[in-house]
């Protein structure tokens, strides 16, 4: 039992044990997969047309944003080269699918359908369409386990998009809420501020949306302001997720040392 | 029906294993977040049944192996479920003759106690490794398991009789 906590070799054994269970995980996932397929088959034409039109207009909107974005990107690169600072590198992403959820309600973990055979790396960030979901904490050969940002043991370095105020978002074990850690009473944070990853700690790339500030409680009797934030990712609904591969130079910092489970910063 | 004589035992090992595999699957089927707190402890219940019915075939070794698999499913430290399942298998072994005589309601109450012990041990040990909860909701599965026990008992007894597992 203690060996599992302190030894890296046990992790391999664990990976093989989960390999035994991988077929079970696939079978358990079949009903929800089938349900999705059946609803694809029986959906009526008008609904499909409507959805198609909606997606087209959405794509148009997004394309417009991308056009602007690429111009800004190049401008940014030029400015950076003028400043002789290092170039920004784009991260590559891999599509993964969620195939299971940890049955223990105390732990917010999901299981995805890619593992060490698909070159998943420990600590890799996972996103969905809305924002950051979590990071890979355990791998088997064909599946891996992702700790969600709302898990009570998870901490994520973030910043406020509006003014760059840096802080840390702590999970509380509730699926719809996180909390910002040690925010001074005088900090410039308002409700509806967007919270993005700050890229500090080297594990998550910078600039992905994490949450929206839902409430700032400033109590003069308390040392720090309490800031409650609501994750933008649909943590309990998303099925199709993105696995982000960090650029090589960043990855070197992000890879855990041998024998170390996670950097002590991420464990509370 | 002298189920204890070694000459007549054997057969149906795969069926027993199959029921456990079904139990392992049921214990990882995704549920809505709030129902998840009330998920019955399928593996523990199935284990209690087989230990009670066939104590000479299913015992603590089986409980330990199942517990390891359950640990991997729940993502807990290896050995937590193994230990708690081994302990309830031991308790069931101690009491199996009495359990067989009990009416079904009293059996369900005993199942509630066993599953409760399982949950308590599991969460107590989880707390050592950093997972904490501040309420007693984690005991909810033992109530649900007790309510489901009569049905599970009838189904597993049916399985045992149909396949003549002794």
Short mmCIF file of C-alpha atoms in Angstrom, two decimals:
data_model
loop_
_atom_site.label_atom_id
_atom_site.label_comp_id
_atom_site.label_asym_id
_atom_site.label_seq_id
_atom_site.Cartn_x
_atom_site.Cartn_y
_atom_site.Cartn_z
CA UNK A 1 0.00 0.00 0.00
CA UNK A 2 2.70 2.45 0.98
CA UNK A 3 4.80 1.18 -1.92
CA UNK A 4 2.17 2.50 -4.29
CA UNK A 5 2.53 5.97 -2.82
CA UNK A 6 6.30 6.13 -2.84
CA UNK A 7 7.65 3.88 -5.57
CA UNK A 8 7.62 4.44 -9.30
CA UNK A 9 7.95 0.73 -10.11
CA UNK A 10 4.52 0.02 -8.70
CA UNK A 11 3.14 2.42 -11.28
CA UNK A 12 4.15 -0.02 -14.02
CA UNK A 13 2.43 -2.85 -12.18
CA UNK A 14 -0.63 -0.71 -11.89
CA UNK A 15 -0.53 0.00 -15.61
CA UNK A 16 -0.59 -3.75 -16.29
CA UNK A 17 -3.48 -4.23 -13.85
CA UNK A 18 -5.45 -1.54 -15.65
CA UNK A 19 -4.60 -3.27 -18.91
CA UNK A 20 -6.64 -6.24 -17.63
CA UNK A 21 -9.53 -3.90 -16.97
CA UNK A 22 -9.33 -2.02 -20.27
CA UNK A 23 -11.75 -4.38 -22.09
CA UNK A 24 -14.22 -3.98 -19.22
CA UNK A 25 -13.99 -0.21 -19.56
CA UNK A 26 -14.70 -0.49 -23.28
CA UNK A 27 -17.71 -2.74 -22.68
CA UNK A 28 -19.11 -0.42 -20.02
CA UNK A 29 -18.80 2.45 -22.46
CA UNK A 30 -20.73 0.60 -25.19
CA UNK A 31 -24.27 1.58 -24.04
CA UNK A 32 -23.58 5.31 -24.11
CA UNK A 33 -21.76 4.95 -27.43
CA UNK A 34 -24.71 2.99 -28.84
CA UNK A 35 -27.17 5.56 -27.51
CA UNK A 36 -25.26 8.25 -29.37
CA UNK A 37 -25.27 6.22 -32.57
CA UNK A 38 -28.97 5.38 -32.33
CA UNK A 39 -29.87 9.02 -31.83
CA UNK A 40 -27.73 9.78 -34.91
CA UNK A 41 -29.78 7.30 -36.92
CA UNK A 42 -33.26 8.26 -35.81
CA UNK A 43 -32.77 12.03 -35.84
CA UNK A 44 -35.14 13.68 -38.37
CA UNK A 45 -34.14 15.65 -41.41
CA UNK A 46 -35.37 19.08 -40.42
CA UNK A 47 -33.41 18.90 -37.17
CA UNK A 48 -30.28 17.97 -39.08
CA UNK A 49 -30.80 20.84 -41.52
CA UNK A 50 -31.28 23.23 -38.65
CA UNK A 51 -28.15 21.98 -36.92
CA UNK A 52 -26.22 22.21 -40.16
CA UNK A 53 -27.26 25.83 -40.68
CA UNK A 54 -26.34 26.66 -37.11
CA UNK A 55 -22.92 25.04 -37.45
CA UNK A 56 -22.30 26.86 -40.73
CA UNK A 57 -22.99 30.25 -39.20
CA UNK A 58 -20.88 29.31 -36.20
CA UNK A 59 -18.01 28.28 -38.49
CA UNK A 60 -18.30 31.60 -40.30
CA UNK A 61 -18.04 33.52 -37.05
CA UNK A 62 -15.07 31.48 -35.91
CA UNK A 63 -13.34 31.89 -39.28
CA UNK A 64 -13.64 35.64 -39.00
CA UNK A 65 -12.01 35.46 -35.57
CA UNK A 66 -9.22 33.28 -36.93
CA UNK A 67 -8.51 35.76 -39.74
CA UNK A 68 -8.01 38.51 -37.22
CA UNK A 69 -6.13 36.15 -34.98
CA UNK A 70 -3.54 35.19 -37.60
CA UNK A 71 -2.85 38.86 -38.33
CA UNK A 72 -2.39 39.50 -34.62
CA UNK A 73 -0.23 36.41 -34.32
CA UNK A 74 2.16 37.60 -37.01
CA UNK A 75 2.24 41.08 -35.57
CA UNK A 76 3.05 39.61 -32.19
CA UNK A 77 5.84 37.51 -33.71
CA UNK A 78 7.33 40.57 -35.43
CA UNK A 79 7.22 42.58 -32.22
CA UNK A 80 8.80 39.72 -30.34
CA UNK A 81 11.59 39.43 -32.89
CA UNK A 82 12.15 43.20 -32.58
CA UNK A 83 12.54 42.67 -28.85
CA UNK A 84 14.88 39.72 -29.59
CA UNK A 85 12.81 37.57 -27.26
CA UNK A 86 12.12 33.90 -27.83
CA UNK A 87 9.55 32.93 -30.40
CA UNK A 88 6.18 31.66 -29.37
CA UNK A 89 5.55 28.05 -30.40
CA UNK A 90 2.14 26.65 -31.11
CA UNK A 91 1.07 23.51 -29.27
CA UNK A 92 -0.23 20.56 -31.22
CA UNK A 93 -3.39 18.77 -30.15
CA UNK A 94 -4.73 15.26 -30.44
CA UNK A 95 -8.41 14.35 -30.34
CA UNK A 96 -9.30 11.92 -27.58
CA UNK A 97 -12.55 10.49 -26.35
CA UNK A 98 -13.79 10.06 -22.83
CA UNK A 99 -14.59 6.43 -22.08
CA UNK A 100 -15.16 6.38 -18.36
CA UNK A 101 -15.56 8.26 -15.13
CA UNK A 102 -14.06 7.34 -11.78
CA UNK A 103 -16.85 5.74 -9.72
CA UNK A 104 -15.48 7.22 -6.49
CA UNK A 105 -17.32 10.54 -5.99
CA UNK A 106 -14.47 11.88 -3.85
CA UNK A 107 -12.15 11.87 -6.83
CA UNK A 108 -12.81 13.86 -9.95
CA UNK A 109 -11.15 11.76 -12.59
CA UNK A 110 -12.11 10.66 -16.07
CA UNK A 111 -10.64 7.97 -18.29
CA UNK A 112 -9.68 8.69 -21.91
CA UNK A 113 -9.11 6.28 -24.77
CA UNK A 114 -5.42 6.99 -25.39
CA UNK A 115 -2.54 5.66 -23.34
CA UNK A 116 1.21 5.26 -23.29
CA UNK A 117 1.03 3.32 -26.59
CA UNK A 118 -0.40 6.48 -28.16
CA UNK A 119 2.45 8.58 -26.76
CA UNK A 120 0.47 10.18 -24.00
CA UNK A 121 2.82 11.73 -21.45
CA UNK A 122 2.26 12.07 -17.72
CA UNK A 123 1.07 15.56 -16.88
CA UNK A 124 -0.28 16.37 -20.34
CA UNK A 125 -3.07 18.96 -20.25
CA UNK A 126 -6.56 18.11 -21.50
CA UNK A 127 -8.99 20.69 -22.91
CA UNK A 128 -12.54 20.62 -24.15
CA UNK A 129 -14.31 23.15 -26.36
CA UNK A 130 -14.87 25.46 -23.39
CA UNK A 131 -11.49 25.46 -21.71
CA UNK A 132 -9.08 23.53 -19.52
CA UNK A 133 -10.37 20.19 -18.19
CA UNK A 134 -7.41 18.71 -16.32
CA UNK A 135 -4.18 16.79 -16.70
CA UNK A 136 -3.09 13.19 -17.20
CA UNK A 137 -2.10 11.67 -13.87
CA UNK A 138 -1.93 7.97 -14.60
CA UNK A 139 -1.39 5.94 -17.71
CA UNK A 140 -2.10 2.44 -18.82
CA UNK A 141 -1.22 1.16 -22.29
CA UNK A 142 -4.43 2.07 -24.07
CA UNK A 143 -6.20 4.30 -21.56
CA UNK A 144 -5.17 7.03 -19.20
CA UNK A 145 -6.64 8.76 -16.21
CA UNK A 146 -7.19 12.50 -16.18
CA UNK A 147 -7.49 14.46 -12.96
CA UNK A 148 -10.02 17.25 -13.44
CA UNK A 149 -9.25 20.78 -12.28
CA UNK A 150 -12.09 20.52 -9.75
CA UNK A 151 -10.50 17.61 -7.89
CA UNK A 152 -9.77 18.61 -4.30
CA UNK A 153 -6.07 17.88 -4.80
CA UNK A 154 -5.62 19.89 -7.97
CA UNK A 155 -4.10 23.36 -8.21
CA UNK A 156 -3.67 25.32 -11.41
CA UNK A 157 -1.60 28.50 -11.96
CA UNK A 158 -3.88 31.09 -13.55
CA UNK A 159 -4.13 34.77 -14.29
CA UNK A 160 -6.94 37.24 -14.78
CA UNK A 161 -7.25 37.94 -18.50
CA UNK A 162 -8.18 41.62 -17.99
CA UNK A 163 -5.11 42.69 -16.04
CA UNK A 164 -2.73 39.75 -15.79
CA UNK A 165 -3.11 39.35 -12.01
CA UNK A 166 -1.55 35.97 -11.23
CA UNK A 167 -2.94 33.51 -8.71
CA UNK A 168 -3.69 29.82 -8.26
CA UNK A 169 -7.03 28.12 -8.85
CA UNK A 170 -7.74 25.36 -6.36
CA UNK A 171 -10.22 22.54 -6.87
CA UNK A 172 -12.76 22.04 -4.10
CA UNK A 173 -14.24 18.68 -4.98
CA UNK A 174 -17.31 20.35 -6.49
CA UNK A 175 -17.91 19.99 -10.21
CA UNK A 176 -19.13 23.54 -10.81
CA UNK A 177 -16.78 25.59 -8.68
CA UNK A 178 -13.13 26.42 -8.07
CA UNK A 179 -11.57 28.92 -5.74
CA UNK A 180 -8.69 31.37 -6.19
CA UNK A 181 -6.02 31.03 -3.54
CA UNK A 182 -4.63 33.88 -1.38
CA UNK A 183 -6.14 36.80 -3.26
CA UNK A 184 -5.44 40.08 -1.39
CA UNK A 185 -8.44 42.23 -0.53
CA UNK A 186 -7.17 45.00 -2.77
CA UNK A 187 -6.72 42.84 -5.87
CA UNK A 188 -8.53 44.06 -8.96
CA UNK A 189 -10.91 41.16 -9.56
CA UNK A 190 -14.57 41.56 -10.50
CA UNK A 191 -17.38 39.18 -11.22
CA UNK A 192 -17.45 37.96 -14.86
CA UNK A 193 -13.69 38.33 -15.28
CA UNK A 194 -12.17 35.62 -17.45
CA UNK A 195 -9.54 33.48 -15.75
CA UNK A 196 -6.92 31.95 -18.09
CA UNK A 197 -3.95 29.67 -17.58
CA UNK A 198 -0.78 31.61 -16.83
CA UNK A 199 1.63 28.98 -18.11
CA UNK A 200 3.67 29.19 -14.93
CA UNK A 201 4.71 25.81 -13.61
CA UNK A 202 5.32 24.70 -17.18
CA UNK A 203 2.57 22.14 -17.26
CA UNK A 204 -0.30 23.99 -18.90
CA UNK A 205 0.25 26.18 -21.97
CA UNK A 206 -0.49 29.87 -21.48
CA UNK A 207 -3.71 31.54 -22.42
CA UNK A 208 -6.41 28.87 -22.35
CA UNK A 209 -9.64 29.85 -20.60
CA UNK A 210 -10.20 28.17 -17.25
CA UNK A 211 -13.15 29.81 -15.58
CA UNK A 212 -15.27 32.89 -15.13
CA UNK A 213 -15.32 34.71 -11.81
CA UNK A 214 -18.76 34.22 -10.33
CA UNK A 215 -18.40 35.98 -7.01
CA UNK A 216 -15.83 38.00 -5.05
CA UNK A 217 -16.43 38.09 -1.31
CA UNK A 218 -14.44 40.78 0.49
CA UNK A 219 -14.81 40.32 4.21
CA UNK A 220 -12.85 42.87 6.28
CA UNK A 221 -12.49 40.26 9.01
CA UNK A 222 -10.66 37.87 6.70
CA UNK A 223 -7.07 38.14 5.56
CA UNK A 224 -7.84 37.34 1.95
CA UNK A 225 -10.72 37.88 -0.41
CA UNK A 226 -12.69 34.78 -1.32
CA UNK A 227 -13.04 34.44 -5.07
CA UNK A 228 -15.34 31.78 -6.43
CA UNK A 229 -14.95 30.91 -10.09
CA UNK A 230 -16.98 28.72 -12.41
CA UNK A 231 -15.14 26.48 -14.88
CA UNK A 232 -15.83 27.21 -18.55
CA UNK A 233 -15.21 23.61 -19.60
CA UNK A 234 -18.18 21.28 -19.37
CA UNK A 235 -16.44 18.99 -16.93
CA UNK A 236 -19.30 16.53 -16.51
CA UNK A 237 -20.65 16.62 -20.07
CA UNK A 238 -17.87 16.78 -22.64
CA UNK A 239 -17.09 13.54 -24.44
CA UNK A 240 -14.68 14.70 -27.11
CA UNK A 241 -11.57 16.21 -25.60
CA UNK A 242 -8.29 17.64 -26.83
CA UNK A 243 -4.97 16.35 -25.58
CA UNK A 244 -2.37 19.11 -25.83
CA UNK A 245 1.24 18.27 -26.65
CA UNK A 246 3.49 20.97 -25.34
CA UNK A 247 6.37 22.15 -27.55
CA UNK A 248 9.57 20.20 -26.86
CA UNK A 249 11.49 22.82 -24.88
CA UNK A 250 8.60 23.38 -22.51
CA UNK A 251 7.99 19.68 -22.20
CA UNK A 252 11.43 19.14 -20.72
CA UNK A 253 10.46 21.20 -17.72
CA UNK A 254 7.02 19.65 -17.53
CA UNK A 255 8.15 16.02 -17.46
CA UNK A 256 8.24 14.70 -13.92
CA UNK A 257 11.51 13.36 -12.61
CA UNK A 258 11.92 9.62 -12.22
CA UNK A 259 10.35 8.38 -9.02
CA UNK A 260 8.35 11.53 -8.54
CA UNK A 261 4.59 11.23 -8.83
CA UNK A 262 3.80 14.89 -9.49
CA UNK A 263 5.63 18.10 -8.72
CA UNK A 264 4.87 19.03 -5.17
CA UNK A 265 3.26 22.25 -6.39
CA UNK A 266 0.33 20.37 -7.88
CA UNK A 267 -0.41 18.35 -4.80
CA UNK A 268 -2.04 20.09 -1.95
CA UNK B 1 -27.70 -31.42 -0.77
CA UNK B 2 -24.43 -31.70 1.09
CA UNK B 3 -22.58 -28.82 -0.44
CA UNK B 4 -19.62 -29.31 1.85
CA UNK B 5 -18.34 -32.64 0.56
CA UNK B 6 -15.29 -32.18 -1.63
CA UNK B 7 -16.25 -35.03 -3.95
CA UNK B 8 -19.21 -33.07 -5.28
CA UNK B 9 -17.59 -29.66 -5.58
CA UNK B 10 -16.27 -28.24 -8.81
CA UNK B 11 -17.66 -26.78 -11.99
CA UNK B 12 -19.00 -23.33 -12.47
CA UNK B 13 -15.76 -21.56 -11.67
CA UNK B 14 -16.20 -19.47 -14.77
CA UNK B 15 -19.76 -18.64 -13.77
CA UNK B 16 -18.57 -17.33 -10.39
CA UNK B 17 -15.87 -15.34 -12.15
CA UNK B 18 -18.49 -14.06 -14.59
CA UNK B 19 -20.70 -12.75 -11.81
CA UNK B 20 -17.70 -10.90 -10.40
CA UNK B 21 -16.89 -9.43 -13.80
CA UNK B 22 -20.49 -8.23 -14.10
CA UNK B 23 -20.08 -6.74 -10.63
CA UNK B 24 -16.89 -4.95 -11.65
CA UNK B 25 -18.66 -3.57 -14.71
CA UNK B 26 -21.66 -2.40 -12.70
CA UNK B 27 -19.36 -0.66 -10.27
CA UNK B 28 -17.88 1.53 -13.01
CA UNK B 29 -20.95 2.34 -15.09
CA UNK B 30 -21.12 6.13 -15.31
CA UNK B 31 -23.95 7.61 -13.25
CA UNK B 32 -25.18 11.17 -12.76
CA UNK B 33 -23.10 12.94 -10.15
CA UNK B 34 -25.67 12.83 -7.34
CA UNK B 35 -26.67 9.20 -7.82
CA UNK B 36 -22.98 8.31 -7.78
CA UNK B 37 -22.95 8.80 -4.02
CA UNK B 38 -25.56 6.06 -3.68
CA UNK B 39 -23.89 3.53 -5.98
CA UNK B 40 -24.32 0.10 -4.36
CA UNK B 41 -21.14 -1.84 -3.64
CA UNK B 42 -21.80 -4.57 -6.19
CA UNK B 43 -18.52 -6.43 -5.85
CA UNK B 44 -18.77 -6.56 -2.06
CA UNK B 45 -22.36 -7.83 -2.22
CA UNK B 46 -21.58 -10.53 -4.79
CA UNK B 47 -18.55 -11.53 -2.73
CA UNK B 48 -20.69 -11.81 0.42
CA UNK B 49 -23.14 -14.05 -1.42
CA UNK B 50 -20.53 -16.46 -2.80
CA UNK B 51 -18.61 -16.65 0.46
CA UNK B 52 -21.85 -17.36 2.29
CA UNK B 53 -23.05 -19.97 -0.20
CA UNK B 54 -19.73 -21.63 -1.12
CA UNK B 55 -17.23 -20.81 1.63
CA UNK B 56 -14.98 -23.68 0.51
CA UNK B 57 -14.52 -22.15 -2.95
CA UNK B 58 -14.63 -18.39 -2.63
CA UNK B 59 -12.60 -16.91 0.17
CA UNK B 60 -10.18 -14.26 1.19
CA UNK B 61 -7.73 -14.85 -1.68
CA UNK B 62 -10.47 -14.14 -4.19
CA UNK B 63 -11.48 -11.10 -2.16
CA UNK B 64 -7.93 -9.79 -2.27
CA UNK B 65 -7.62 -10.13 -6.06
CA UNK B 66 -11.01 -8.47 -6.60
CA UNK B 67 -9.99 -5.69 -4.26
CA UNK B 68 -6.86 -5.00 -6.31
CA UNK B 69 -8.94 -4.70 -9.49
CA UNK B 70 -11.41 -2.44 -7.68
CA UNK B 71 -8.50 -0.28 -6.53
CA UNK B 72 -7.45 0.21 -10.12
CA UNK B 73 -11.02 1.10 -11.11
CA UNK B 74 -11.44 3.59 -8.29
CA UNK B 75 -7.95 5.00 -8.73
CA UNK B 76 -7.20 4.52 -5.06
CA UNK B 77 -3.89 3.44 -3.58
CA UNK B 78 -3.34 -0.23 -4.42
CA UNK B 79 -4.44 -2.45 -1.56
CA UNK B 80 -7.12 -0.35 0.10
CA UNK B 81 -10.08 -2.16 -1.37
CA UNK B 82 -8.09 -5.38 -1.25
CA UNK B 83 -7.76 -5.05 2.52
CA UNK B 84 -11.36 -3.98 3.19
CA UNK B 85 -12.80 -6.72 0.95
CA UNK B 86 -10.56 -9.32 2.58
CA UNK B 87 -11.84 -8.25 5.97
CA UNK B 88 -15.50 -8.53 5.01
CA UNK B 89 -14.81 -11.89 3.36
CA UNK B 90 -13.30 -13.00 6.66
CA UNK B 91 -16.32 -11.75 8.63
CA UNK B 92 -18.67 -13.54 6.23
CA UNK B 93 -16.63 -16.74 6.56
CA UNK B 94 -16.96 -16.50 10.34
CA UNK B 95 -20.72 -16.01 10.18
CA UNK B 96 -21.69 -17.92 7.04
CA UNK B 97 -23.59 -20.69 8.80
CA UNK B 98 -25.67 -18.23 10.77
CA UNK B 99 -26.21 -16.03 7.72
CA UNK B 100 -27.67 -18.95 5.78
CA UNK B 101 -30.27 -19.49 8.50
CA UNK B 102 -31.32 -15.83 8.70
CA UNK B 103 -34.53 -14.64 7.06
CA UNK B 104 -33.81 -12.42 4.05
CA UNK B 105 -34.49 -9.13 5.88
CA UNK B 106 -32.04 -9.99 8.62
CA UNK B 107 -29.52 -11.00 5.96
CA UNK B 108 -29.98 -7.61 4.33
CA UNK B 109 -29.27 -5.95 7.67
CA UNK B 110 -26.07 -7.96 8.03
CA UNK B 111 -25.09 -6.99 4.48
CA UNK B 112 -25.64 -3.38 5.48
CA UNK B 113 -23.27 -3.82 8.41
CA UNK B 114 -20.64 -5.58 6.27
CA UNK B 115 -20.78 -3.05 3.45
CA UNK B 116 -20.74 -0.29 6.05
CA UNK B 117 -17.56 -1.72 7.55
CA UNK B 118 -16.13 -1.90 4.05
CA UNK B 119 -16.97 1.75 3.37
CA UNK B 120 -15.68 2.94 6.73
CA UNK B 121 -12.37 1.13 6.34
CA UNK B 122 -11.97 2.31 2.77
CA UNK B 123 -12.64 5.96 3.54
CA UNK B 124 -10.62 5.92 6.71
CA UNK B 125 -7.62 4.66 4.74
CA UNK B 126 -8.34 7.06 1.87
CA UNK B 127 -8.14 9.89 4.37
CA UNK B 128 -4.55 8.89 5.13
CA UNK B 129 -3.63 9.43 1.50
CA UNK B 130 -5.31 12.78 1.24
CA UNK B 131 -8.87 12.29 0.05
CA UNK B 132 -11.21 13.71 2.60
CA UNK B 133 -14.90 14.29 2.87
CA UNK B 134 -16.61 16.11 5.68
CA UNK B 135 -19.94 14.30 5.72
CA UNK B 136 -21.20 10.78 6.29
CA UNK B 137 -22.72 10.56 2.80
CA UNK B 138 -20.09 8.00 1.90
CA UNK B 139 -22.07 5.52 4.02
CA UNK B 140 -25.07 5.83 1.70
CA UNK B 141 -23.99 2.85 -0.47
CA UNK B 142 -24.45 0.47 2.46
CA UNK B 143 -28.12 1.42 2.80
CA UNK B 144 -28.69 1.06 -0.94
CA UNK B 145 -26.85 -2.28 -0.95
CA UNK B 146 -29.08 -3.55 1.87
CA UNK B 147 -32.20 -2.52 -0.03
CA UNK B 148 -30.98 -4.32 -3.18
CA UNK B 149 -29.77 -7.42 -1.34
CA UNK B 150 -33.03 -9.49 -1.55
CA UNK B 151 -33.07 -9.17 -5.35
CA UNK B 152 -29.38 -9.86 -5.74
CA UNK B 153 -29.71 -12.86 -3.43
CA UNK B 154 -32.54 -14.35 -5.48
CA UNK B 155 -30.72 -13.76 -8.77
CA UNK B 156 -27.44 -15.26 -7.57
CA UNK B 157 -29.22 -18.21 -5.95
CA UNK B 158 -30.93 -18.76 -9.29
CA UNK B 159 -27.58 -18.68 -11.06
CA UNK B 160 -26.14 -21.13 -8.56
CA UNK B 161 -29.04 -23.57 -8.94
CA UNK B 162 -29.29 -23.37 -12.72
CA UNK B 163 -25.60 -24.08 -13.20
CA UNK B 164 -25.49 -26.48 -10.23
CA UNK B 165 -22.47 -24.79 -8.73
CA UNK B 166 -21.45 -26.53 -5.54
#
